[in-house]
Amino acid sequence: MRSPNTSLWWRLNWQLSLLFVGTTASVIVGLCIYGAMILSPNVSMEHRLLNALEGSLSYEPGRGLRIEDSEQLRALKNDTPNLFFYAAAPDGTAVAYGNIPAAYIQLTKFVSLIKDADIRGTGANAPVPASVDDIEINTTEVRVLYGGRNGNESIFLTMLGGTYKIYVPLLAVTLPALFFAVPRLVRRSLSGLSDVVRKAPEIDPRQPGSRLPVDRVPSEVVPLIHAFNSVLERLEQQFAARERFLIDAAHELRTPIAVMQTRIDTTLEGSTRDIMMDDIGRLRETAEQLLDFERSEQSPDLFEQVDLVEVARNVVADQAPIAIRNGYEISFDSEVDELYRLVSPSAMSRAIGNLVRNAIDHGGNTGTISIRVFERGGISVSDEGPGIPAAHRNLVFEPFYRVTPRSTGAGLGLSIVKQIVTRHRGSVTLEGNPTGTTVTISL
């Protein structure tokens, strides 16, 4: 299962933090390994021995160095049985502890002259490594030659423990800084994408020239935007081709439809003539709806303050004869005398007219078709037909969708209504039940 998408901010934060921790750890480990290779083997006991000597050695001018067997020194001796050291003061006094290897006996006379040393022999018979360090006893610098580690101490771990004062503060300061700095860097680097995000919802392939901007966009994202823009260009071409085809087809149908209507009207009589005239009428209406649909897509509407009550009343007056001829009663009612809205009068007339014609076509040729204007800016058209099943109510606004395959309509009426109302920033709702359907335009 794929993990859910996470924010770029979060991914960069934890990835950069992990990278920094990993890099720091690698550097620390590398330095410790390098230190273990070049430093004295006695480095693992150096700190512990010098601490023990500070509590065991004492120095008094004129009396020289003295050593006491302290608890720390005994504990170190128990852990390091071969421990030895030789401490020398500036006045030449010295003390020895443990079994000093013979190779270093002659060296002891020079310990007071050596400030720091790492002594290691070569070959199989070389003595154990020794070191020289200095400590301060009663404000006097004392030089110490020591050695005898038991070999169990890890020089690497000693180095790792000794450098914590470096890497722990480094991590403590840098990690929070990353979490504060990365979001700002990411936001600044991707600021150009904000323009793309704002522009994307406004893209409409039916509006020529709609493209996503590439200004101030990271170069890694530019190919993706170019690819998306090329898809938009192809969609525009396909939309344009479809629009040209539908408009040309509708125009070409007009002439033969008119010729057929004239011939049928002059040559046929009786019921056959009426049936064929009805068929021709539906065919003519379909062609007009195709033209209407594409005109709404291509031509911008001119908006003005219009009285919706008057627009709806005129539509009812125009459609009433058709409704009555098809067996309906038609009524008009308004909650207000006037209702002005900024709309296209021609487009709104087409929308209301399509709703009334849709009610005439699907109302079952019985009952009343009611048109009502509401004070809040709504216009509803109701019929008393069989209603639209719930499964179809979200689909009837799609172009060329018909509730039943044998429906005589082209499936464009409600689609044109939704298209017009959407252009007016309104909404269309449909309510249906077995005793009728109500479609409401809200502006």
Coordinates of N, CA and C in Angstrom, one line a residue, residues 63-173:
R63 N 60.5 19.6 50.2 CA 60.3 18.3 50.6 C 60.0 17.4 49.4
G64 N 59.7 18.0 48.2 CA 59.6 17.3 47.0 C 58.2 16.6 46.8
L65 N 58.2 15.6 45.9 CA 57.0 14.9 45.6 C 56.8 13.7 46.6
R66 N 55.5 13.5 46.9 CA 55.1 12.3 47.7 C 53.9 11.7 47.1
I67 N 53.7 10.4 47.3 CA 52.6 9.7 46.8 C 51.9 9.0 47.9
E68 N 50.5 9.0 47.8 CA 49.7 8.3 48.8 C 48.8 7.3 48.0
D69 N 48.6 6.2 48.5 CA 47.8 5.2 47.9 C 46.3 5.5 48.1
S70 N 45.7 6.3 47.2 CA 44.3 6.7 47.3 C 43.3 5.6 46.7
E71 N 42.1 5.8 47.0 CA 41.0 4.9 46.6 C 41.0 4.8 45.1
Q72 N 41.1 6.0 44.4 CA 41.1 6.1 42.9 C 42.2 5.3 42.4
L73 N 43.4 5.5 43.0 CA 44.6 4.8 42.4 C 44.5 3.3 42.6
R74 N 44.0 2.9 43.8 CA 43.8 1.4 43.9 C 42.8 0.9 42.9
A75 N 41.7 1.6 42.7 CA 40.7 1.1 41.7 C 41.3 1.0 40.3
L76 N 42.1 2.0 40.0 CA 42.8 1.9 38.7 C 43.8 0.8 38.6
K77 N 44.5 0.5 39.7 CA 45.5 -0.6 39.8 C 44.8 -1.9 39.6
N78 N 43.6 -2.0 40.2 CA 42.8 -3.3 40.1 C 42.4 -3.5 38.7
D79 N 42.0 -2.4 38.0 CA 41.6 -2.6 36.6 C 42.7 -2.7 35.6
T80 N 43.9 -2.2 36.0 CA 45.1 -2.2 35.2 C 46.2 -2.8 35.9
P81 N 46.4 -4.1 36.1 CA 47.4 -4.7 36.9 C 48.8 -4.3 36.5
N82 N 49.1 -4.0 35.2 CA 50.4 -3.6 34.8 C 50.7 -2.1 34.8
L83 N 49.9 -1.4 35.5 CA 50.0 0.1 35.6 C 51.4 0.4 36.2
F84 N 52.0 1.4 35.6 CA 53.2 2.0 36.1 C 53.2 3.5 35.7
F85 N 53.9 4.3 36.5 CA 54.1 5.7 36.2 C 55.3 6.2 37.0
Y86 N 55.9 7.2 36.4 CA 57.0 7.9 37.0 C 56.7 9.4 36.9
A87 N 56.6 10.1 38.1 CA 56.3 11.5 38.2 C 57.5 12.3 38.6
A88 N 57.8 13.4 37.9 CA 59.0 14.2 38.2 C 58.6 15.6 38.4
A89 N 59.1 16.2 39.4 CA 58.9 17.7 39.7 C 60.0 18.5 39.2
P90 N 59.8 19.8 39.0 CA 60.9 20.7 38.5 C 62.2 20.7 39.3
D91 N 62.1 20.5 40.6 CA 63.3 20.5 41.5 C 64.1 19.2 41.4
G92 N 63.6 18.2 40.6 CA 64.4 17.0 40.4 C 63.9 15.9 41.2
T93 N 63.0 16.1 42.2 CA 62.4 15.0 43.0 C 61.4 14.3 42.1
A94 N 61.3 13.0 42.4 CA 60.4 12.1 41.6 C 59.9 10.9 42.5
V95 N 58.8 10.4 42.0 CA 58.2 9.2 42.6 C 57.9 8.2 41.5
A96 N 58.0 6.9 41.9 CA 57.7 5.8 40.9 C 56.6 4.9 41.5
Y97 N 55.9 4.3 40.6 CA 54.8 3.4 41.0 C 54.7 2.3 40.0
G98 N 54.6 1.1 40.5 CA 54.5 -0.1 39.6 C 55.9 -0.5 39.1
N99 N 55.8 -1.5 38.2 CA 57.0 -2.0 37.6 C 57.3 -1.3 36.3
I100 N 58.3 -0.4 36.3 CA 58.6 0.4 35.1 C 59.5 -0.5 34.2
P101 N 59.1 -0.7 33.0 CA 59.9 -1.5 32.1 C 61.3 -1.0 32.0
A102 N 62.3 -2.0 31.8 CA 63.7 -1.6 31.8 C 64.0 -0.6 30.7
A103 N 63.3 -0.7 29.5 CA 63.6 0.2 28.4 C 63.3 1.6 28.8
Y104 N 62.5 1.9 29.8 CA 62.2 3.2 30.2 C 62.9 3.7 31.4
I105 N 63.7 2.8 32.1 CA 64.4 3.2 33.3 C 65.4 4.4 33.0
Q106 N 66.2 4.2 31.8 CA 67.1 5.3 31.5 C 66.4 6.6 31.1
L107 N 65.1 6.4 30.6 CA 64.4 7.6 30.2 C 63.9 8.5 31.3
T108 N 63.8 7.8 32.5 CA 63.1 8.6 33.6 C 63.9 9.8 34.0
K109 N 65.2 9.8 33.8 CA 66.0 11.0 34.2 C 65.7 12.2 33.3
F110 N 65.0 12.0 32.1 CA 64.7 13.1 31.2 C 63.2 13.4 31.2
V111 N 62.4 12.8 32.1 CA 60.9 13.0 32.1 C 60.6 14.5 32.4
S112 N 61.4 15.1 33.3 CA 61.0 16.5 33.6 C 61.3 17.4 32.5
L113 N 62.0 17.0 31.4 CA 62.3 17.8 30.3 C 61.3 17.6 29.1
I114 N 60.4 16.6 29.3 CA 59.4 16.2 28.2 C 58.0 16.7 28.6
K115 N 57.4 17.5 27.8 CA 56.1 18.0 28.1 C 55.0 17.0 27.6
D116 N 55.2 16.5 26.5 CA 54.1 15.6 25.9 C 54.8 14.6 25.0
A117 N 54.5 13.3 25.1 CA 55.2 12.4 24.3 C 54.3 11.1 24.1
D118 N 54.5 10.4 23.0 CA 53.9 9.2 22.7 C 55.0 8.2 22.3
I119 N 55.3 7.3 23.2 CA 56.5 6.4 23.1 C 56.0 5.0 22.7
R120 N 56.4 4.6 21.5 CA 56.1 3.3 21.0 C 57.3 2.7 20.3
G121 N 57.6 1.5 20.6 CA 58.7 0.9 19.9 C 58.2 0.1 18.7
T122 N 59.2 -0.5 18.0 CA 58.9 -1.3 16.8 C 59.4 -2.7 17.0
G123 N 58.8 -3.7 16.4 CA 59.2 -5.1 16.5 C 58.5 -5.8 17.6
A124 N 58.7 -7.1 17.6 CA 58.0 -8.0 18.5 C 58.5 -7.8 19.9
N125 N 59.7 -7.4 20.1 CA 60.3 -7.3 21.5 C 60.2 -5.9 22.0
A126 N 59.4 -5.0 21.4 CA 59.3 -3.6 21.8 C 58.6 -3.6 23.1
P127 N 58.9 -2.6 24.0 CA 58.2 -2.5 25.3 C 56.8 -2.0 25.1
V128 N 56.0 -2.1 26.1 CA 54.6 -1.6 26.0 C 54.7 -0.1 25.8
P129 N 53.7 0.4 25.1 CA 53.7 1.9 24.8 C 53.6 2.6 26.1
A130 N 54.2 3.8 26.1 CA 54.2 4.7 27.2 C 53.9 6.1 26.7
S131 N 53.5 7.0 27.6 CA 53.1 8.4 27.3 C 53.7 9.3 28.4
V132 N 53.9 10.5 28.0 CA 54.3 11.6 28.9 C 53.3 12.7 28.9
D133 N 52.7 13.0 30.0 CA 51.8 14.2 30.2 C 52.2 15.0 31.4
D134 N 51.5 16.1 31.5 CA 51.8 16.9 32.7 C 50.5 17.2 33.4
I135 N 50.6 17.3 34.8 CA 49.5 17.7 35.6 C 50.0 18.8 36.6
E136 N 49.1 19.5 37.2 CA 49.4 20.5 38.1 C 49.1 20.1 39.5
I137 N 50.1 20.0 40.4 CA 50.0 19.6 41.8 C 50.4 20.8 42.6
N138 N 49.5 21.4 43.4 CA 49.8 22.5 44.3 C 50.5 23.6 43.5
T139 N 49.9 24.0 42.4 CA 50.4 25.0 41.5 C 51.8 24.7 40.8
T140 N 52.2 23.5 40.9 CA 53.5 23.1 40.4 C 53.2 22.1 39.2
E141 N 53.9 22.3 38.1 CA 53.7 21.4 37.0 C 54.6 20.2 37.2
V142 N 53.9 19.1 37.1 CA 54.6 17.8 37.3 C 54.5 17.0 36.0
R143 N 55.6 16.4 35.5 CA 55.6 15.6 34.3 C 55.5 14.1 34.7
V144 N 54.6 13.4 34.0 CA 54.4 12.0 34.4 C 54.6 11.1 33.2
L145 N 55.5 10.1 33.3 CA 55.6 9.0 32.3 C 54.8 7.8 32.8
Y146 N 53.9 7.3 32.0 CA 53.0 6.2 32.4 C 52.7 5.2 31.3
G147 N 52.2 4.1 31.7 CA 51.8 3.1 30.7 C 51.2 1.9 31.4
G148 N 51.1 0.8 30.7 CA 50.7 -0.5 31.2 C 49.2 -0.8 31.0
R149 N 48.6 -0.2 30.0 CA 47.1 -0.5 29.8 C 46.9 -2.0 29.6
N150 N 45.8 -2.5 30.0 CA 45.5 -3.9 29.9 C 45.1 -4.4 28.6
G151 N 44.8 -3.5 27.6 CA 44.4 -3.9 26.3 C 42.9 -4.1 26.1
N152 N 42.1 -4.0 27.2 CA 40.7 -4.2 27.1 C 40.0 -2.9 26.8
E153 N 40.6 -1.8 27.1 CA 40.0 -0.5 26.9 C 39.8 -0.2 25.4
S154 N 38.7 0.4 25.0 CA 38.5 0.7 23.6 C 38.9 2.1 23.3
I155 N 40.0 2.3 22.5 CA 40.4 3.7 22.2 C 39.3 4.4 21.4
F156 N 38.6 3.7 20.6 CA 37.5 4.3 19.8 C 36.4 4.9 20.7
L157 N 36.0 4.1 21.6 CA 34.9 4.5 22.6 C 35.4 5.7 23.4
T158 N 36.7 5.6 23.8 CA 37.2 6.7 24.6 C 37.2 8.0 23.8
M159 N 37.6 7.9 22.5 CA 37.6 9.1 21.7 C 36.1 9.6 21.5
L160 N 35.2 8.7 21.3 CA 33.8 9.0 21.0 C 33.2 9.7 22.3
G161 N 33.6 9.2 23.4 CA 33.1 9.8 24.7 C 33.7 11.1 24.9
G162 N 35.0 11.3 24.5 CA 35.7 12.5 24.8 C 35.3 13.7 23.9
T163 N 34.6 13.4 22.7 CA 34.3 14.4 21.8 C 32.8 14.8 21.9
Y164 N 32.1 14.3 22.9 CA 30.6 14.6 23.0 C 30.4 16.1 23.2
K165 N 31.4 16.8 23.8 CA 31.2 18.2 24.0 C 31.2 19.0 22.7
I166 N 31.6 18.3 21.6 CA 31.6 19.0 20.3 C 30.3 18.7 19.6
Y167 N 30.0 17.4 19.4 CA 28.9 17.0 18.5 C 27.5 17.1 19.2
V168 N 27.4 17.0 20.5 CA 26.1 17.1 21.1 C 25.6 18.6 21.0
P169 N 26.4 19.6 21.4 CA 25.9 21.0 21.2 C 25.7 21.3 19.7
L170 N 26.5 20.7 18.8 CA 26.3 21.0 17.4 C 25.0 20.5 16.9
L171 N 24.6 19.3 17.3 CA 23.3 18.7 16.9 C 22.2 19.5 17.6
A172 N 22.3 19.8 18.8 CA 21.3 20.5 19.6 C 21.0 21.9 19.0
V173 N 22.0 22.5 18.4 CA 21.8 23.9 17.8 C 21.3 23.7 16.4

